[in-house]
Amino acid sequence: MAHIVILGAGIGGMACAYEMREQVRPEDKVTVISDSPLFQFTPSNPWVAVNWRTKEDITIPIAPYFARKGINLIATPAKRVHPEKNQIELTDDQIIDYDFLVIATGPKLAFDEVEGMGPGKNTYSICHVDHAVEAGKAWEQFIRDPGPVVVGAAQMASCYGPAYEFAMIMDTDLRRRKIRDKVPMTFVTAEPYIGHLGLGGVGDSKGLMESAMRDRHIKWICNAKVTKVEPGKMFVTELDDMGNVKKEHELPFKHSMMLPAFKGVDAVFGIEGLANPRGFILIDPFQRNPKYNNIYAIGVCVAIPPVEATPVPTGAPKTGYMIETMVTATVHNIRAVLDGKEPDFKATWNAICLADFGDTGAAFVALPQIPPRNVNWFKEGKWVHLAKIAFEKYFLRKMKKGTTEPIYEKYVLGVLGIKKKK
C-alpha cells in the first residue's frame, strides 16, 4: 500500500485527488491536506468583488464529496514539508508521512513586496474569496460616493487575466448604475503592452484588448512598477522599452484592486533542491522534482521561467486547463511508478481561457500555452460572458460529482485537438 498525499485543495488539488483515486490501486490511500474545509472557484472572485456573487455561491464543503470517493481530508494548514523524512508537519504539530507527495498549494501572495499594498492596507484583492468579499463590501461604499479607480497587476505578477476581467466588470457595473461618468479608471500593469498577459500575447490579444479598453474609456500605464501605495494615492514608475525611467505617476483613487507578485508558500520556501529562490517547486518534464523523485508539483506553485525578458519583470501564468493537464500527467506518472515503471507522461500545457467582461468577454486557446504554439487564437464576444457563467456551474458540479473529465468533455476537446497529455 502506498500513501499519496496532495498538499492543497484548489482547482489543481481537487482534480488531482479525484483522478488519483480513480487511477491508483484500491489498497492505496489518498489524503488531501488543505488550509480550508472549503473549495473555492477562484475564477468567480471578480464577480464576488462587485457583489454579483456571494461566497456561498462559489464555494463547496470538501469533506462530504471526498468521503464519497474514499479520499481523506485533513483541513489543517501545513507548517513545513520535510522531504528528507517523507513527512509534512502541520500547524497543529501533526506529522503526516507519505510515500508520494503532490504539491498543489497555489502561491503565497506577496503583497509585502510593495509598501502599502494589499488587504488591510490600501488596496483590495480578488486572489482569494475572502479578499473578494471584503472588496465587495468596499464596493458598496464606493458606489455611494464614487471617484477614481486604479486597477491592475504589480511587478512580478504572473496572473493578468483577472485584473483585466475586474476592470471590465467594474466598468459594466458602473454603467448599469448610470454612474460610470463619475469614475475615471486607470489600468496599471507590469506588462510591456496591453494584452501581453505574461505570455507574449496570444493571437491579436494586444489589438483586441486595447480596443476594448478604449471603448470603455479605461486609460492604461504599461511597463509600470508600483513603488508604494498610500491611502488614496498610488506611486508608479513607468519605464521605457530599455528599462529606463520614462515617467513618475501619482495616481489618486477612491477604490483600487492590484494583483500582487506570487511566491512559494512558507511550507516549502527555502528548501534546497525542492524550490527555486522565489519558492516555486522545481520539476522535470514529468512534473517530478529532480532531487526528490517522490515529490510532484502542479499548478501555480510550479516553477516556470518567464516567457521573455520584459522591462518590468513579469511571470508566466498557469491557467485552469493547463493545470488540469499537469494533474493528468502527474497521476499517470505516479501510477507508472507504483507499477514498477518509469514516468513517461508529459503534460501538454495546453490552455483554454474565458475572461468575462461583465456583458461580453474574451477567450483564447493557446496550444501549448508557452510559445512557440501550434494554435494561437484570441476572440472577443458576448458568447464568452455566457460561456464563463456556464463554466462556473459546470466546474462546481464536476467537483461535487468527483468526475474531472466527463466523457463528453473529453470527446469534444479531442475533436478540437485539445489534449491533456503527450
PDB file of N, CA and C in Angstrom, residues 106-107 153-162 189-192 195-202 259-263 276 278 280-281 283 298-310 312-320 322-323 326 349 351 353 364 366 368-371 373:
ATOM      1  N   GLY A 106      -0.865  26.251  -4.680  1.00  0.00           N
ATOM      2  CA  GLY A 106      -1.054  27.610  -5.152  1.00  0.00           C
ATOM      3  C   GLY A 106       0.057  28.484  -4.600  1.00  0.00           C
ATOM      4  N   PRO A 107      -0.065  29.815  -4.713  1.00  0.00           N
ATOM      5  CA  PRO A 107       1.024  30.711  -4.317  1.00  0.00           C
ATOM      6  C   PRO A 107       0.817  31.335  -2.945  1.00  0.00           C
ATOM      7  N   ALA A 153      -2.021  45.032 -12.085  1.00  0.00           N
ATOM      8  CA  ALA A 153      -1.143  43.991 -11.567  1.00  0.00           C
ATOM      9  C   ALA A 153       0.259  44.558 -11.365  1.00  0.00           C
ATOM     10  N   ALA A 154       0.832  44.282 -10.216  1.00  0.00           N
ATOM     11  CA  ALA A 154       2.135  44.841  -9.847  1.00  0.00           C
ATOM     12  C   ALA A 154       3.270  44.072 -10.512  1.00  0.00           C
ATOM     13  N   GLN A 155       4.476  44.593 -10.384  1.00  0.00           N
ATOM     14  CA  GLN A 155       5.664  43.934 -10.909  1.00  0.00           C
ATOM     15  C   GLN A 155       5.809  42.533 -10.323  1.00  0.00           C
ATOM     16  N   MET A 156       6.306  41.634 -11.155  1.00  0.00           N
ATOM     17  CA  MET A 156       6.497  40.221 -10.803  1.00  0.00           C
ATOM     18  C   MET A 156       5.192  39.438 -10.740  1.00  0.00           C
ATOM     19  N   ALA A 157       4.071  40.102 -11.021  1.00  0.00           N
ATOM     20  CA  ALA A 157       2.814  39.353 -11.079  1.00  0.00           C
ATOM     21  C   ALA A 157       2.892  38.344 -12.217  1.00  0.00           C
ATOM     22  N   SER A 158       2.134  37.265 -12.093  1.00  0.00           N
ATOM     23  CA  SER A 158       2.143  36.246 -13.143  1.00  0.00           C
ATOM     24  C   SER A 158       0.729  35.812 -13.499  1.00  0.00           C
ATOM     25  N   CYS A 159      -0.241  36.657 -13.171  1.00  0.00           N
ATOM     26  CA  CYS A 159      -1.638  36.333 -13.462  1.00  0.00           C
ATOM     27  C   CYS A 159      -2.353  37.645 -13.795  1.00  0.00           C
ATOM     28  N   TYR A 160      -2.514  37.900 -15.081  1.00  0.00           N
ATOM     29  CA  TYR A 160      -3.017  39.205 -15.511  1.00  0.00           C
ATOM     30  C   TYR A 160      -4.487  39.179 -15.922  1.00  0.00           C
ATOM     31  N   GLY A 161      -4.980  38.030 -16.365  1.00  0.00           N
ATOM     32  CA  GLY A 161      -6.359  37.946 -16.823  1.00  0.00           C
ATOM     33  C   GLY A 161      -7.376  38.466 -15.825  1.00  0.00           C
ATOM     34  N   PRO A 162      -7.291  38.070 -14.534  1.00  0.00           N
ATOM     35  CA  PRO A 162      -8.275  38.563 -13.566  1.00  0.00           C
ATOM     36  C   PRO A 162      -8.270  40.077 -13.397  1.00  0.00           C
ATOM     37  N   THR A 189      -0.130  48.148 -15.128  1.00  0.00           N
ATOM     38  CA  THR A 189       0.350  46.779 -15.297  1.00  0.00           C
ATOM     39  C   THR A 189       1.842  46.735 -15.580  1.00  0.00           C
ATOM     40  N   ALA A 190       2.480  45.682 -15.097  1.00  0.00           N
ATOM     41  CA  ALA A 190       3.892  45.444 -15.380  1.00  0.00           C
ATOM     42  C   ALA A 190       4.117  44.981 -16.811  1.00  0.00           C
ATOM     43  N   GLU A 191       3.075  44.580 -17.514  1.00  0.00           N
ATOM     44  CA  GLU A 191       3.207  44.087 -18.884  1.00  0.00           C
ATOM     45  C   GLU A 191       3.801  45.171 -19.794  1.00  0.00           C
ATOM     46  N   PRO A 192       4.567  44.769 -20.808  1.00  0.00           N
ATOM     47  CA  PRO A 192       5.129  45.767 -21.725  1.00  0.00           C
ATOM     48  C   PRO A 192       4.082  46.376 -22.652  1.00  0.00           C
ATOM     49  N   GLY A 195      -2.529  43.337 -23.182  1.00  0.00           N
ATOM     50  CA  GLY A 195      -2.768  42.055 -23.825  1.00  0.00           C
ATOM     51  C   GLY A 195      -1.563  41.143 -23.884  1.00  0.00           C
ATOM     52  N   HIS A 196      -0.465  41.527 -23.246  1.00  0.00           N
ATOM     53  CA  HIS A 196       0.712  40.659 -23.178  1.00  0.00           C
ATOM     54  C   HIS A 196       0.416  39.417 -22.354  1.00  0.00           C
ATOM     55  N   LEU A 197      -0.242  39.609 -21.198  1.00  0.00           N
ATOM     56  CA  LEU A 197      -0.749  38.536 -20.340  1.00  0.00           C
ATOM     57  C   LEU A 197       0.336  37.659 -19.725  1.00  0.00           C
ATOM     58  N   GLY A 198       1.598  38.119 -19.776  1.00  0.00           N
ATOM     59  CA  GLY A 198       2.687  37.272 -19.293  1.00  0.00           C
ATOM     60  C   GLY A 198       3.049  36.175 -20.261  1.00  0.00           C
ATOM     61  N   LEU A 199       2.435  36.206 -21.453  1.00  0.00           N
ATOM     62  CA  LEU A 199       2.595  35.133 -22.439  1.00  0.00           C
ATOM     63  C   LEU A 199       3.169  35.620 -23.764  1.00  0.00           C
ATOM     64  N   GLY A 200       3.571  36.885 -23.830  1.00  0.00           N
ATOM     65  CA  GLY A 200       3.992  37.426 -25.105  1.00  0.00           C
ATOM     66  C   GLY A 200       2.821  37.640 -26.045  1.00  0.00           C
ATOM     67  N   GLY A 201       1.620  37.740 -25.472  1.00  0.00           N
ATOM     68  CA  GLY A 201       0.411  37.887 -26.265  1.00  0.00           C
ATOM     69  C   GLY A 201      -0.088  36.544 -26.776  1.00  0.00           C
ATOM     70  N   VAL A 202      -1.378  36.506 -27.105  1.00  0.00           N
ATOM     71  CA  VAL A 202      -1.994  35.320 -27.707  1.00  0.00           C
ATOM     72  C   VAL A 202      -2.837  35.810 -28.883  1.00  0.00           C
ATOM     73  N   LEU A 259      -3.327  43.135  -8.314  1.00  0.00           N
ATOM     74  CA  LEU A 259      -2.835  41.778  -8.149  1.00  0.00           C
ATOM     75  C   LEU A 259      -1.360  41.831  -7.759  1.00  0.00           C
ATOM     76  N   PRO A 260      -0.936  41.020  -6.782  1.00  0.00           N
ATOM     77  CA  PRO A 260       0.453  41.068  -6.329  1.00  0.00           C
ATOM     78  C   PRO A 260       1.329  40.067  -7.082  1.00  0.00           C
ATOM     79  N   ALA A 261       2.614  40.129  -6.810  1.00  0.00           N
ATOM     80  CA  ALA A 261       3.518  39.069  -7.231  1.00  0.00           C
ATOM     81  C   ALA A 261       3.196  37.805  -6.429  1.00  0.00           C
ATOM     82  N   PHE A 262       3.572  36.659  -6.977  1.00  0.00           N
ATOM     83  CA  PHE A 262       3.399  35.373  -6.295  1.00  0.00           C
ATOM     84  C   PHE A 262       4.766  34.867  -5.826  1.00  0.00           C
ATOM     85  N   LYS A 263       4.714  34.105  -4.731  1.00  0.00           N
ATOM     86  CA  LYS A 263       5.887  33.393  -4.225  1.00  0.00           C
ATOM     87  C   LYS A 263       5.442  31.993  -3.809  1.00  0.00           C
ATOM     88  N   ASN A 276      12.814  26.928  -6.008  1.00  0.00           N
ATOM     89  CA  ASN A 276      13.753  27.935  -6.510  1.00  0.00           C
ATOM     90  C   ASN A 276      13.799  29.112  -5.532  1.00  0.00           C
ATOM     91  N   ARG A 278      12.413  31.909  -5.427  1.00  0.00           N
ATOM     92  CA  ARG A 278      11.100  32.510  -5.163  1.00  0.00           C
ATOM     93  C   ARG A 278      10.166  31.533  -4.448  1.00  0.00           C
ATOM     94  N   PHE A 280       9.079  28.584  -5.733  1.00  0.00           N
ATOM     95  CA  PHE A 280       8.297  27.738  -6.638  1.00  0.00           C
ATOM     96  C   PHE A 280       8.971  26.380  -6.782  1.00  0.00           C
ATOM     97  N   ILE A 281       8.170  25.333  -6.977  1.00  0.00           N
ATOM     98  CA  ILE A 281       8.674  23.971  -6.989  1.00  0.00           C
ATOM     99  C   ILE A 281       9.336  23.648  -8.326  1.00  0.00           C
ATOM    100  N   ILE A 283      10.540  21.241 -11.218  1.00  0.00           N
ATOM    101  CA  ILE A 283      10.032  19.975 -11.767  1.00  0.00           C
ATOM    102  C   ILE A 283      10.791  19.623 -13.044  1.00  0.00           C
ATOM    103  N   ILE A 298       2.024  20.597  -9.215  1.00  0.00           N
ATOM    104  CA  ILE A 298       1.077  21.014 -10.243  1.00  0.00           C
ATOM    105  C   ILE A 298       0.570  22.417  -9.923  1.00  0.00           C
ATOM    106  N   GLY A 299       0.218  23.157 -10.956  1.00  0.00           N
ATOM    107  CA  GLY A 299      -0.467  24.421 -10.753  1.00  0.00           C
ATOM    108  C   GLY A 299       0.446  25.614 -10.565  1.00  0.00           C
ATOM    109  N   VAL A 300      -0.075  26.613  -9.875  1.00  0.00           N
ATOM    110  CA  VAL A 300       0.604  27.899  -9.739  1.00  0.00           C
ATOM    111  C   VAL A 300       1.905  27.773  -8.959  1.00  0.00           C
ATOM    112  N   CYS A 301       2.047  26.748  -8.147  1.00  0.00           N
ATOM    113  CA  CYS A 301       3.252  26.596  -7.330  1.00  0.00           C
ATOM    114  C   CYS A 301       4.449  26.098  -8.131  1.00  0.00           C
ATOM    115  N   VAL A 302       4.255  25.741  -9.396  1.00  0.00           N
ATOM    116  CA  VAL A 302       5.321  25.180 -10.227  1.00  0.00           C
ATOM    117  C   VAL A 302       6.226  26.296 -10.750  1.00  0.00           C
ATOM    118  N   ALA A 303       7.514  26.022 -10.788  1.00  0.00           N
ATOM    119  CA  ALA A 303       8.487  26.989 -11.310  1.00  0.00           C
ATOM    120  C   ALA A 303       8.496  26.935 -12.836  1.00  0.00           C
ATOM    121  N   ILE A 304       8.073  28.044 -13.454  1.00  0.00           N
ATOM    122  CA  ILE A 304       8.130  28.188 -14.906  1.00  0.00           C
ATOM    123  C   ILE A 304       8.838  29.502 -15.199  1.00  0.00           C
ATOM    124  N   PRO A 305       9.875  29.501 -16.012  1.00  0.00           N
ATOM    125  CA  PRO A 305      10.571  30.756 -16.305  1.00  0.00           C
ATOM    126  C   PRO A 305       9.694  31.706 -17.096  1.00  0.00           C
ATOM    127  N   PRO A 306       9.950  33.007 -17.013  1.00  0.00           N
ATOM    128  CA  PRO A 306       9.188  33.959 -17.822  1.00  0.00           C
ATOM    129  C   PRO A 306       9.286  33.626 -19.305  1.00  0.00           C
ATOM    130  N   VAL A 307       8.230  33.940 -20.040  1.00  0.00           N
ATOM    131  CA  VAL A 307       8.218  33.682 -21.470  1.00  0.00           C
ATOM    132  C   VAL A 307       9.293  34.505 -22.178  1.00  0.00           C
ATOM    133  N   GLU A 308       9.508  35.732 -21.705  1.00  0.00           N
ATOM    134  CA  GLU A 308      10.501  36.605 -22.311  1.00  0.00           C
ATOM    135  C   GLU A 308      10.918  37.657 -21.295  1.00  0.00           C
ATOM    136  N   ALA A 309      12.065  38.258 -21.525  1.00  0.00           N
ATOM    137  CA  ALA A 309      12.512  39.354 -20.662  1.00  0.00           C
ATOM    138  C   ALA A 309      11.687  40.595 -20.971  1.00  0.00           C
ATOM    139  N   THR A 310      11.237  41.277 -19.930  1.00  0.00           N
ATOM    140  CA  THR A 310      10.448  42.498 -20.080  1.00  0.00           C
ATOM    141  C   THR A 310      11.062  43.584 -19.207  1.00  0.00           C
ATOM    142  N   VAL A 312       9.873  45.604 -17.003  1.00  0.00           N
ATOM    143  CA  VAL A 312       9.448  45.333 -15.635  1.00  0.00           C
ATOM    144  C   VAL A 312       9.168  43.833 -15.553  1.00  0.00           C
ATOM    145  N   PRO A 313       9.708  43.134 -14.564  1.00  0.00           N
ATOM    146  CA  PRO A 313       9.571  41.676 -14.537  1.00  0.00           C
ATOM    147  C   PRO A 313       8.116  41.213 -14.549  1.00  0.00           C
ATOM    148  N   THR A 314       7.834  40.245 -15.407  1.00  0.00           N
ATOM    149  CA  THR A 314       6.520  39.603 -15.473  1.00  0.00           C
ATOM    150  C   THR A 314       6.711  38.097 -15.400  1.00  0.00           C
ATOM    151  N   GLY A 315       5.750  37.424 -14.780  1.00  0.00           N
ATOM    152  CA  GLY A 315       5.810  35.972 -14.705  1.00  0.00           C
ATOM    153  C   GLY A 315       4.859  35.332 -15.691  1.00  0.00           C
ATOM    154  N   ALA A 316       5.037  34.025 -15.887  1.00  0.00           N
ATOM    155  CA  ALA A 316       4.156  33.270 -16.782  1.00  0.00           C
ATOM    156  C   ALA A 316       2.974  32.717 -15.988  1.00  0.00           C
ATOM    157  N   PRO A 317       1.747  32.927 -16.458  1.00  0.00           N
ATOM    158  CA  PRO A 317       0.584  32.417 -15.731  1.00  0.00           C
ATOM    159  C   PRO A 317       0.415  30.914 -15.905  1.00  0.00           C
ATOM    160  N   LYS A 318      -0.304  30.321 -14.957  1.00  0.00           N
ATOM    161  CA  LYS A 318      -0.698  28.918 -15.082  1.00  0.00           C
ATOM    162  C   LYS A 318      -2.221  28.878 -15.061  1.00  0.00           C
ATOM    163  N   THR A 319      -2.814  28.717 -16.219  1.00  0.00           N
ATOM    164  CA  THR A 319      -4.264  28.794 -16.342  1.00  0.00           C
ATOM    165  C   THR A 319      -4.914  27.453 -16.033  1.00  0.00           C
ATOM    166  N   GLY A 320      -6.259  27.473 -15.903  1.00  0.00           N
ATOM    167  CA  GLY A 320      -7.001  26.322 -15.406  1.00  0.00           C
ATOM    168  C   GLY A 320      -6.784  25.038 -16.173  1.00  0.00           C
ATOM    169  N   MET A 322      -4.462  24.338 -18.341  1.00  0.00           N
ATOM    170  CA  MET A 322      -3.041  23.998 -18.262  1.00  0.00           C
ATOM    171  C   MET A 322      -2.750  23.216 -16.973  1.00  0.00           C
ATOM    172  N   ILE A 323      -3.361  23.661 -15.869  1.00  0.00           N
ATOM    173  CA  ILE A 323      -3.184  22.962 -14.594  1.00  0.00           C
ATOM    174  C   ILE A 323      -3.772  21.556 -14.668  1.00  0.00           C
ATOM    175  N   MET A 326      -1.410  19.211 -16.168  1.00  0.00           N
ATOM    176  CA  MET A 326      -0.387  18.814 -15.205  1.00  0.00           C
ATOM    177  C   MET A 326      -0.904  17.712 -14.279  1.00  0.00           C
ATOM    178  N   TRP A 349       0.350  21.145 -21.440  1.00  0.00           N
ATOM    179  CA  TRP A 349       0.322  22.558 -21.058  1.00  0.00           C
ATOM    180  C   TRP A 349      -0.520  23.369 -22.042  1.00  0.00           C
ATOM    181  N   ALA A 351      -3.761  25.444 -23.156  1.00  0.00           N
ATOM    182  CA  ALA A 351      -4.501  26.423 -22.367  1.00  0.00           C
ATOM    183  C   ALA A 351      -5.774  26.857 -23.077  1.00  0.00           C
ATOM    184  N   CYS A 353      -8.851  29.683 -22.047  1.00  0.00           N
ATOM    185  CA  CYS A 353      -9.172  30.702 -21.050  1.00  0.00           C
ATOM    186  C   CYS A 353     -10.406  31.476 -21.465  1.00  0.00           C
ATOM    187  N   PHE A 364      -9.294  32.761 -25.219  1.00  0.00           N
ATOM    188  CA  PHE A 364      -8.148  32.370 -26.033  1.00  0.00           C
ATOM    189  C   PHE A 364      -7.871  30.887 -25.894  1.00  0.00           C
ATOM    190  N   ALA A 366      -4.462  28.521 -26.532  1.00  0.00           N
ATOM    191  CA  ALA A 366      -3.030  28.514 -26.813  1.00  0.00           C
ATOM    192  C   ALA A 366      -2.528  27.084 -26.656  1.00  0.00           C
ATOM    193  N   PRO A 368       0.748  24.873 -27.309  1.00  0.00           N
ATOM    194  CA  PRO A 368       0.629  24.941 -25.854  1.00  0.00           C
ATOM    195  C   PRO A 368       0.609  26.396 -25.371  1.00  0.00           C
ATOM    196  N   GLN A 369       0.492  26.563 -24.041  1.00  0.00           N
ATOM    197  CA  GLN A 369       0.413  27.925 -23.507  1.00  0.00           C
ATOM    198  C   GLN A 369       1.724  28.682 -23.707  1.00  0.00           C
ATOM    199  N   ILE A 370       2.845  27.978 -23.546  1.00  0.00           N
ATOM    200  CA  ILE A 370       4.156  28.618 -23.683  1.00  0.00           C
ATOM    201  C   ILE A 370       4.573  28.568 -25.155  1.00  0.00           C
ATOM    202  N   PRO A 371       4.874  29.721 -25.770  1.00  0.00           N
ATOM    203  CA  PRO A 371       5.243  29.724 -27.190  1.00  0.00           C
ATOM    204  C   PRO A 371       6.608  29.067 -27.418  1.00  0.00           C
ATOM    205  N   ARG A 373       3.749  28.154 -30.493  1.00  0.00           N
ATOM    206  CA  ARG A 373       2.487  27.438 -30.358  1.00  0.00           C
ATOM    207  C   ARG A 373       2.038  26.839 -31.687  1.00  0.00           C
TER     208      ARG A 373
END
